[in-house]
Each structure stands twice: as structure tokens, then as C-alpha cells.
């Protein structure tokens, strides 16, 4: 059996000092690595200052070798904060207004990918299967190919791939498409992302679609598909069942004093639609006086990327907004919004989802959104809550038992909150059962196996290269 080599920007090296369970993606990839043996490589998250990063930091754990590298300050600035988070992230989330494109950052992005490739290449064996993750590392296959690596290489994009008109606003879009075409298999979260990718290639005359999953572009034939990521459904449901005993969850339940709980859980990010959601909640309260004092909205939002200015501003804005709504609507014995600005341990999170009658998941754009799936998995089958889900989350392609909303339509979302709270038990059960059955089958292990099977079983003779090469960006 070939070894598996996973490459991702950050690597969840197991921390034996912490008992907290890892997230689903880390569990699934670790299971695949445990089975096949292999390497997980990426950035250590640390900077070497101005000096060139030293040797790879190698950590062996059973059949897995974790290989981490530091980056210089300049690398972190240009590759990570610069191009990945201030160009690719906003553009892929349809936020052209927030994209801050600069040649220096773009060059840094390609340079760091070349650097990652140079560190990985000496570790590779000829029949290793390589699986690269996410938007930080799009050029990795091109760089490896240039170094003579002939292994099978797959790529999975965790975030959305926007339509041509949005993507083309990025001056370097052709290079990004060309780099994606260097993989043997490119995976997206949804059929829409896949269609956008194929559409962008065809629109620019850069490629053609040979069949639903085969594309030809830049002198290569390669495969592309959609592989919606899942969660560890059964394990998450078990946490949630047990979490009823958790002291923090019990305290939270008691503090509700019989009020219905509405929950929102997101990384603090403009793509998650938090401010529109708070507006919708305010409208819902104003439009439904009988709910005043009888519901509580808990928003759990750990800080993320707080050294990027947009995120710092957002943090202030959300805190102010929650404060304003509480000031305007709250009473001496009722706080309409409870706003927590940090992360919560997974078992506690599972328990909070379970005691919430409504899960409010309304991103303006999201590759998948695992919170929506976790909320469903955590419900009590006898008395499940209702998921309100943005139609612009990848999860909406699968979770059709949710109340689907347009998060830009604040009044519509407000109405959905009332509909969810008023929903009869039988309808709640039917909607939940349908989603849960789906999630039990389509869990994160299934996602991982599905992608790897397709990558490993590409038809013999693949890839087809016409031998056309292109110059690297310097
Ligand atoms: P993210 O944008 O980070 O992921 P998401 O899919 O919602 O978004 O995953 C967030 C994870 O972090 C969930 O497992 C959630 O439980 C956890 N989390 C969020 N807030 C938390 C809190 N306060 N405390 C503890 N845990 C918290 C990217 C893409 C998504 C895609 C995933 C996976 O942007 O669209 O679904 O990758 O492919």
C-alpha cells in the first residue's frame, strides 16, 4: 500500500498534554495516515524572525511523521497574511471590496510554496500519494513537478471557488487556474464550486470539459470532483449525549430559566454573516413581542486572524452591536444576547448545541460550514431543535431538512427564527431524522475515503501531459 503524504498550512500535531479531542478533519486524516503510514507536512505556525528557517522539525508518532517548518517574518507577512488571507480568502468568499492585491504578496505566496516543495521533495518516495489541502498551497503541485516529482497529487479546496466574473478580479487568476490544473485530482466542496471552476477555464478559453469530471487545460488532462466534507457524526452525537452531565452545560441550561436557546457558533470572520444575524435577531424580537424575555441568543465567537485590520474592526463592530441590542431591548432580568468571544471545548460545544432549540448558521458565503452539521448531530432525537441555514453555505446542498434562508434578507431570517420556534415536534423530528440519516452515512471518514479512492484509482496512463511547461513566477 502506498504511503500517504498530507500537506496543509497548519498541522494538528497531537498534543499529549491536552485531553481535548481533535476536530473531525484532523481525526479523519490521521486515521488515513495511520492506516497507510506517511507524512503530514506544513507550517509550524512559528516565525524564525529574519533568519532563514532552520531544519524541518520532525516528530514521529507511530506510522506518522509530522514534518513542520518555520517561516521568516517576511514569508508570514506576504504568503499568509498577505496573499492567502487578504486576496484569496476574500475573493473566494465573493468579497472583492476586501481584496487587497499586491505584487509583493503574490510573489511571496509563490515563493513560500516553492520553499515548501523544496522541503517536501527530499522526503518523498516514488509511489507516495500526495494530498494537498486548501487555498494556501495551490501552487504546490506545480513546484513539485518542476523539481521532477512524478507522484500522484490531489488537492482539496475547503473554501468556495467563485464564478469567473469574481475570480477574474484577481489579477493573477490565470496562474491560479494553471496551478490547479497541475494536480491529478482537484476536489471541491459542492457541485456549484466545481461548475464555477470548469466554467472559469472554459470562459477564458483555457480549457475544456471532456466529461463531468475530466478537464483538459494547459496541456494536461486531469480529474475534478465534488466531495462535501462531513463531521464525525456518531462521535459528536455521543459527546452531546454525555455533555448533559457536563457542569458548564448544566449551568448554562439552568441559567436559561426555561427560556428557549438560540445558538450561533462561528470563528469571527466577515464571511460568517454575524452582523446580519444579530440584525435579524433584533428584528425577530421586535416583530414578536410575545418572545421578549422568553428566548436567549448565545453567540460563541472566538477571535481569529486578529492581526488583520478587517478582523480587528469586525471584533469591535460585533461587540458594539450586541451591546446596543442588549441596551435597547434588555430588561433588568433579561439579556437578549449573550456574546462570548473565545473558543469553547468541543464536548461543551456539543452540549450547548443540544440544549439549543434553534441553530442559527447564516454565513454570507461558506465552503461547507461544519457548525451546521455539528448542530444536527448533537440533537436529542426525541426533541430535536431546528437548523436555520444560509443557502450560501455549502452545507445547504445537503441539509435540505433545514430552514434555508438568504442571510442578506434580514426580515426573512427573522421570520425563519419565529417559524423554527413555533415548529411542531413532529415536523422537527422529521426534518432532523432526514438530515441525521444523511450525516451518519456521509461522515468525515466517508469524505476522506471517497477522495483518496478517486485519487488512487485514477485510470492507468493518467496523467496525460503534452509536455507543455510554464515559467515559474519569480
Ligand atoms: P472554517 O471557516 O473554520 O473552516 P467551519 O466549517 O464552520 O468553518 O468549522 C469551524 C470549526 O471550528 C467547527 O468544527 C466548529 O465547531 C469549530 N468552532 C467554531 N467556533 C468555535 C468555538 N467558539 N469554540 C470551539 N470551536 C469552535 C473552513 C471553511 C469551511 C469548511 C471547513 C472544513 O471555511 O467552509 O466547512 O473549512 O472544510
PDB file of N, CA, C and O in Angstrom, residues 129-161:
ATOM      1  N   UNK A 129       1.414   8.801  -2.307  1.00  0.00           N
ATOM      2  CA  UNK A 129       0.252   9.556  -2.789  1.00  0.00           C
ATOM      3  C   UNK A 129       0.241  10.870  -2.004  1.00  0.00           C
ATOM      4  O   UNK A 129       0.303  10.850  -0.767  1.00  0.00           O
ATOM      5  N   UNK A 130       0.159  11.987  -2.705  1.00  0.00           N
ATOM      6  CA  UNK A 130       0.244  13.284  -2.011  1.00  0.00           C
ATOM      7  C   UNK A 130      -1.127  13.968  -2.034  1.00  0.00           C
ATOM      8  O   UNK A 130      -1.757  14.056  -3.091  1.00  0.00           O
ATOM      9  N   UNK A 131      -1.553  14.447  -0.868  1.00  0.00           N
ATOM     10  CA  UNK A 131      -2.855  15.141  -0.780  1.00  0.00           C
ATOM     11  C   UNK A 131      -2.626  16.527  -0.165  1.00  0.00           C
ATOM     12  O   UNK A 131      -2.264  16.633   1.005  1.00  0.00           O
ATOM     13  N   UNK A 132      -2.814  17.546  -0.980  1.00  0.00           N
ATOM     14  CA  UNK A 132      -2.566  18.934  -0.567  1.00  0.00           C
ATOM     15  C   UNK A 132      -3.908  19.594  -0.201  1.00  0.00           C
ATOM     16  O   UNK A 132      -4.905  19.405  -0.912  1.00  0.00           O
ATOM     17  N   UNK A 133      -3.903  20.385   0.894  1.00  0.00           N
ATOM     18  CA  UNK A 133      -5.141  20.996   1.364  1.00  0.00           C
ATOM     19  C   UNK A 133      -5.129  22.513   1.313  1.00  0.00           C
ATOM     20  O   UNK A 133      -4.231  23.155   1.857  1.00  0.00           O
ATOM     21  N   UNK A 134      -6.138  23.031   0.682  1.00  0.00           N
ATOM     22  CA  UNK A 134      -6.597  24.403   0.824  1.00  0.00           C
ATOM     23  C   UNK A 134      -5.788  25.490   0.113  1.00  0.00           C
ATOM     24  O   UNK A 134      -4.726  25.267  -0.432  1.00  0.00           O
ATOM     25  N   UNK A 135      -6.383  26.683   0.202  1.00  0.00           N
ATOM     26  CA  UNK A 135      -6.005  27.797  -0.666  1.00  0.00           C
ATOM     27  C   UNK A 135      -4.591  28.330  -0.425  1.00  0.00           C
ATOM     28  O   UNK A 135      -4.053  29.018  -1.276  1.00  0.00           O
ATOM     29  N   UNK A 136      -4.004  28.007   0.717  1.00  0.00           N
ATOM     30  CA  UNK A 136      -2.633  28.475   0.961  1.00  0.00           C
ATOM     31  C   UNK A 136      -1.637  27.801   0.024  1.00  0.00           C
ATOM     32  O   UNK A 136      -0.562  28.331  -0.212  1.00  0.00           O
ATOM     33  N   UNK A 137      -1.990  26.631  -0.467  1.00  0.00           N
ATOM     34  CA  UNK A 137      -0.982  25.773  -1.101  1.00  0.00           C
ATOM     35  C   UNK A 137      -1.300  25.415  -2.557  1.00  0.00           C
ATOM     36  O   UNK A 137      -0.813  24.405  -3.069  1.00  0.00           O
ATOM     37  N   UNK A 138      -2.089  26.230  -3.226  1.00  0.00           N
ATOM     38  CA  UNK A 138      -2.487  25.909  -4.608  1.00  0.00           C
ATOM     39  C   UNK A 138      -1.271  25.634  -5.511  1.00  0.00           C
ATOM     40  O   UNK A 138      -1.275  24.680  -6.282  1.00  0.00           O
ATOM     41  N   UNK A 139      -0.180  26.428  -5.434  1.00  0.00           N
ATOM     42  CA  UNK A 139       0.927  26.187  -6.379  1.00  0.00           C
ATOM     43  C   UNK A 139       1.837  25.003  -6.022  1.00  0.00           C
ATOM     44  O   UNK A 139       2.820  24.771  -6.724  1.00  0.00           O
ATOM     45  N   UNK A 140       1.534  24.270  -4.969  1.00  0.00           N
ATOM     46  CA  UNK A 140       2.494  23.260  -4.513  1.00  0.00           C
ATOM     47  C   UNK A 140       2.784  22.186  -5.572  1.00  0.00           C
ATOM     48  O   UNK A 140       3.935  21.797  -5.775  1.00  0.00           O
ATOM     49  N   UNK A 141       1.738  21.716  -6.263  1.00  0.00           N
ATOM     50  CA  UNK A 141       1.974  20.649  -7.254  1.00  0.00           C
ATOM     51  C   UNK A 141       2.891  21.146  -8.369  1.00  0.00           C
ATOM     52  O   UNK A 141       3.832  20.452  -8.772  1.00  0.00           O
ATOM     53  N   UNK A 142       2.625  22.373  -8.862  1.00  0.00           N
ATOM     54  CA  UNK A 142       3.489  22.919  -9.937  1.00  0.00           C
ATOM     55  C   UNK A 142       4.939  22.929  -9.493  1.00  0.00           C
ATOM     56  O   UNK A 142       5.842  22.574 -10.252  1.00  0.00           O
ATOM     57  N   UNK A 143       5.137  23.385  -8.253  1.00  0.00           N
ATOM     58  CA  UNK A 143       6.513  23.488  -7.757  1.00  0.00           C
ATOM     59  C   UNK A 143       7.149  22.108  -7.630  1.00  0.00           C
ATOM     60  O   UNK A 143       8.316  21.928  -7.972  1.00  0.00           O
ATOM     61  N   UNK A 144       6.368  21.140  -7.145  1.00  0.00           N
ATOM     62  CA  UNK A 144       6.914  19.782  -7.028  1.00  0.00           C
ATOM     63  C   UNK A 144       7.224  19.208  -8.409  1.00  0.00           C
ATOM     64  O   UNK A 144       8.261  18.571  -8.614  1.00  0.00           O
ATOM     65  N   UNK A 145       6.323  19.433  -9.365  1.00  0.00           N
ATOM     66  CA  UNK A 145       6.551  18.909 -10.722  1.00  0.00           C
ATOM     67  C   UNK A 145       7.849  19.477 -11.298  1.00  0.00           C
ATOM     68  O   UNK A 145       8.607  18.785 -11.945  1.00  0.00           O
ATOM     69  N   UNK A 146       8.057  20.770 -11.044  1.00  0.00           N
ATOM     70  CA  UNK A 146       9.271  21.410 -11.564  1.00  0.00           C
ATOM     71  C   UNK A 146      10.526  20.781 -10.977  1.00  0.00           C
ATOM     72  O   UNK A 146      11.602  20.836 -11.561  1.00  0.00           O
ATOM     73  N   UNK A 147      10.372  20.212  -9.773  1.00  0.00           N
ATOM     74  CA  UNK A 147      11.519  19.546  -9.129  1.00  0.00           C
ATOM     75  C   UNK A 147      11.596  18.083  -9.543  1.00  0.00           C
ATOM     76  O   UNK A 147      12.351  17.311  -8.954  1.00  0.00           O
ATOM     77  N   UNK A 148      10.755  17.692 -10.493  1.00  0.00           N
ATOM     78  CA  UNK A 148      10.838  16.325 -11.040  1.00  0.00           C
ATOM     79  C   UNK A 148       9.950  15.313 -10.339  1.00  0.00           C
ATOM     80  O   UNK A 148      10.026  14.120 -10.613  1.00  0.00           O
ATOM     81  N   UNK A 149       9.082  15.787  -9.426  1.00  0.00           N
ATOM     82  CA  UNK A 149       8.209  14.837  -8.704  1.00  0.00           C
ATOM     83  C   UNK A 149       7.111  14.337  -9.645  1.00  0.00           C
ATOM     84  O   UNK A 149       6.394  15.137 -10.246  1.00  0.00           O
ATOM     85  N   UNK A 150       6.989  13.014  -9.774  1.00  0.00           N
ATOM     86  CA  UNK A 150       6.005  12.448 -10.707  1.00  0.00           C
ATOM     87  C   UNK A 150       4.850  11.769  -9.982  1.00  0.00           C
ATOM     88  O   UNK A 150       3.998  11.142 -10.596  1.00  0.00           O
ATOM     89  N   UNK A 151       4.843  11.884  -8.664  1.00  0.00           N
ATOM     90  CA  UNK A 151       3.816  11.185  -7.866  1.00  0.00           C
ATOM     91  C   UNK A 151       2.417  11.687  -8.204  1.00  0.00           C
ATOM     92  O   UNK A 151       2.240  12.777  -8.742  1.00  0.00           O
ATOM     93  N   UNK A 152       1.445  10.895  -7.794  1.00  0.00           N
ATOM     94  CA  UNK A 152       0.053  11.305  -7.933  1.00  0.00           C
ATOM     95  C   UNK A 152      -0.229  12.369  -6.871  1.00  0.00           C
ATOM     96  O   UNK A 152       0.068  12.181  -5.685  1.00  0.00           O
ATOM     97  N   UNK A 153      -0.790  13.499  -7.294  1.00  0.00           N
ATOM     98  CA  UNK A 153      -1.031  14.597  -6.335  1.00  0.00           C
ATOM     99  C   UNK A 153      -2.482  15.068  -6.433  1.00  0.00           C
ATOM    100  O   UNK A 153      -2.963  15.407  -7.522  1.00  0.00           O
ATOM    101  N   UNK A 154      -3.162  15.081  -5.304  1.00  0.00           N
ATOM    102  CA  UNK A 154      -4.537  15.577  -5.248  1.00  0.00           C
ATOM    103  C   UNK A 154      -4.600  16.863  -4.440  1.00  0.00           C
ATOM    104  O   UNK A 154      -3.725  17.152  -3.622  1.00  0.00           O
ATOM    105  N   UNK A 155      -5.659  17.635  -4.692  1.00  0.00           N
ATOM    106  CA  UNK A 155      -5.834  18.902  -3.984  1.00  0.00           C
ATOM    107  C   UNK A 155      -7.286  19.026  -3.551  1.00  0.00           C
ATOM    108  O   UNK A 155      -8.197  18.707  -4.326  1.00  0.00           O
ATOM    109  N   UNK A 156      -7.529  19.495  -2.329  1.00  0.00           N
ATOM    110  CA  UNK A 156      -8.904  19.761  -1.902  1.00  0.00           C
ATOM    111  C   UNK A 156      -9.016  21.213  -1.446  1.00  0.00           C
ATOM    112  O   UNK A 156      -8.248  21.674  -0.606  1.00  0.00           O
ATOM    113  N   UNK A 157     -10.011  21.912  -2.018  1.00  0.00           N
ATOM    114  CA  UNK A 157     -10.249  23.305  -1.647  1.00  0.00           C
ATOM    115  C   UNK A 157     -11.369  23.349  -0.607  1.00  0.00           C
ATOM    116  O   UNK A 157     -12.503  22.979  -0.902  1.00  0.00           O
ATOM    117  N   UNK A 158     -11.045  23.818   0.598  1.00  0.00           N
ATOM    118  CA  UNK A 158     -12.045  23.830   1.676  1.00  0.00           C
ATOM    119  C   UNK A 158     -12.993  25.023   1.567  1.00  0.00           C
ATOM    120  O   UNK A 158     -14.035  25.037   2.207  1.00  0.00           O
ATOM    121  N   UNK A 159     -12.604  26.030   0.815  1.00  0.00           N
ATOM    122  CA  UNK A 159     -13.423  27.248   0.727  1.00  0.00           C
ATOM    123  C   UNK A 159     -14.103  27.284  -0.650  1.00  0.00           C
ATOM    124  O   UNK A 159     -13.793  26.460  -1.512  1.00  0.00           O
ATOM    125  N   UNK A 160     -15.027  28.210  -0.879  1.00  0.00           N
ATOM    126  CA  UNK A 160     -15.723  28.208  -2.166  1.00  0.00           C
ATOM    127  C   UNK A 160     -14.796  28.597  -3.322  1.00  0.00           C
ATOM    128  O   UNK A 160     -13.762  29.236  -3.106  1.00  0.00           O
ATOM    129  N   UNK A 161     -15.179  28.198  -4.518  1.00  0.00           N
ATOM    130  CA  UNK A 161     -14.492  28.682  -5.728  1.00  0.00           C
ATOM    131  C   UNK A 161     -15.533  29.534  -6.446  1.00  0.00           C
ATOM    132  O   UNK A 161     -16.562  29.020  -6.871  1.00  0.00           O
TER     133      UNK A 161
END
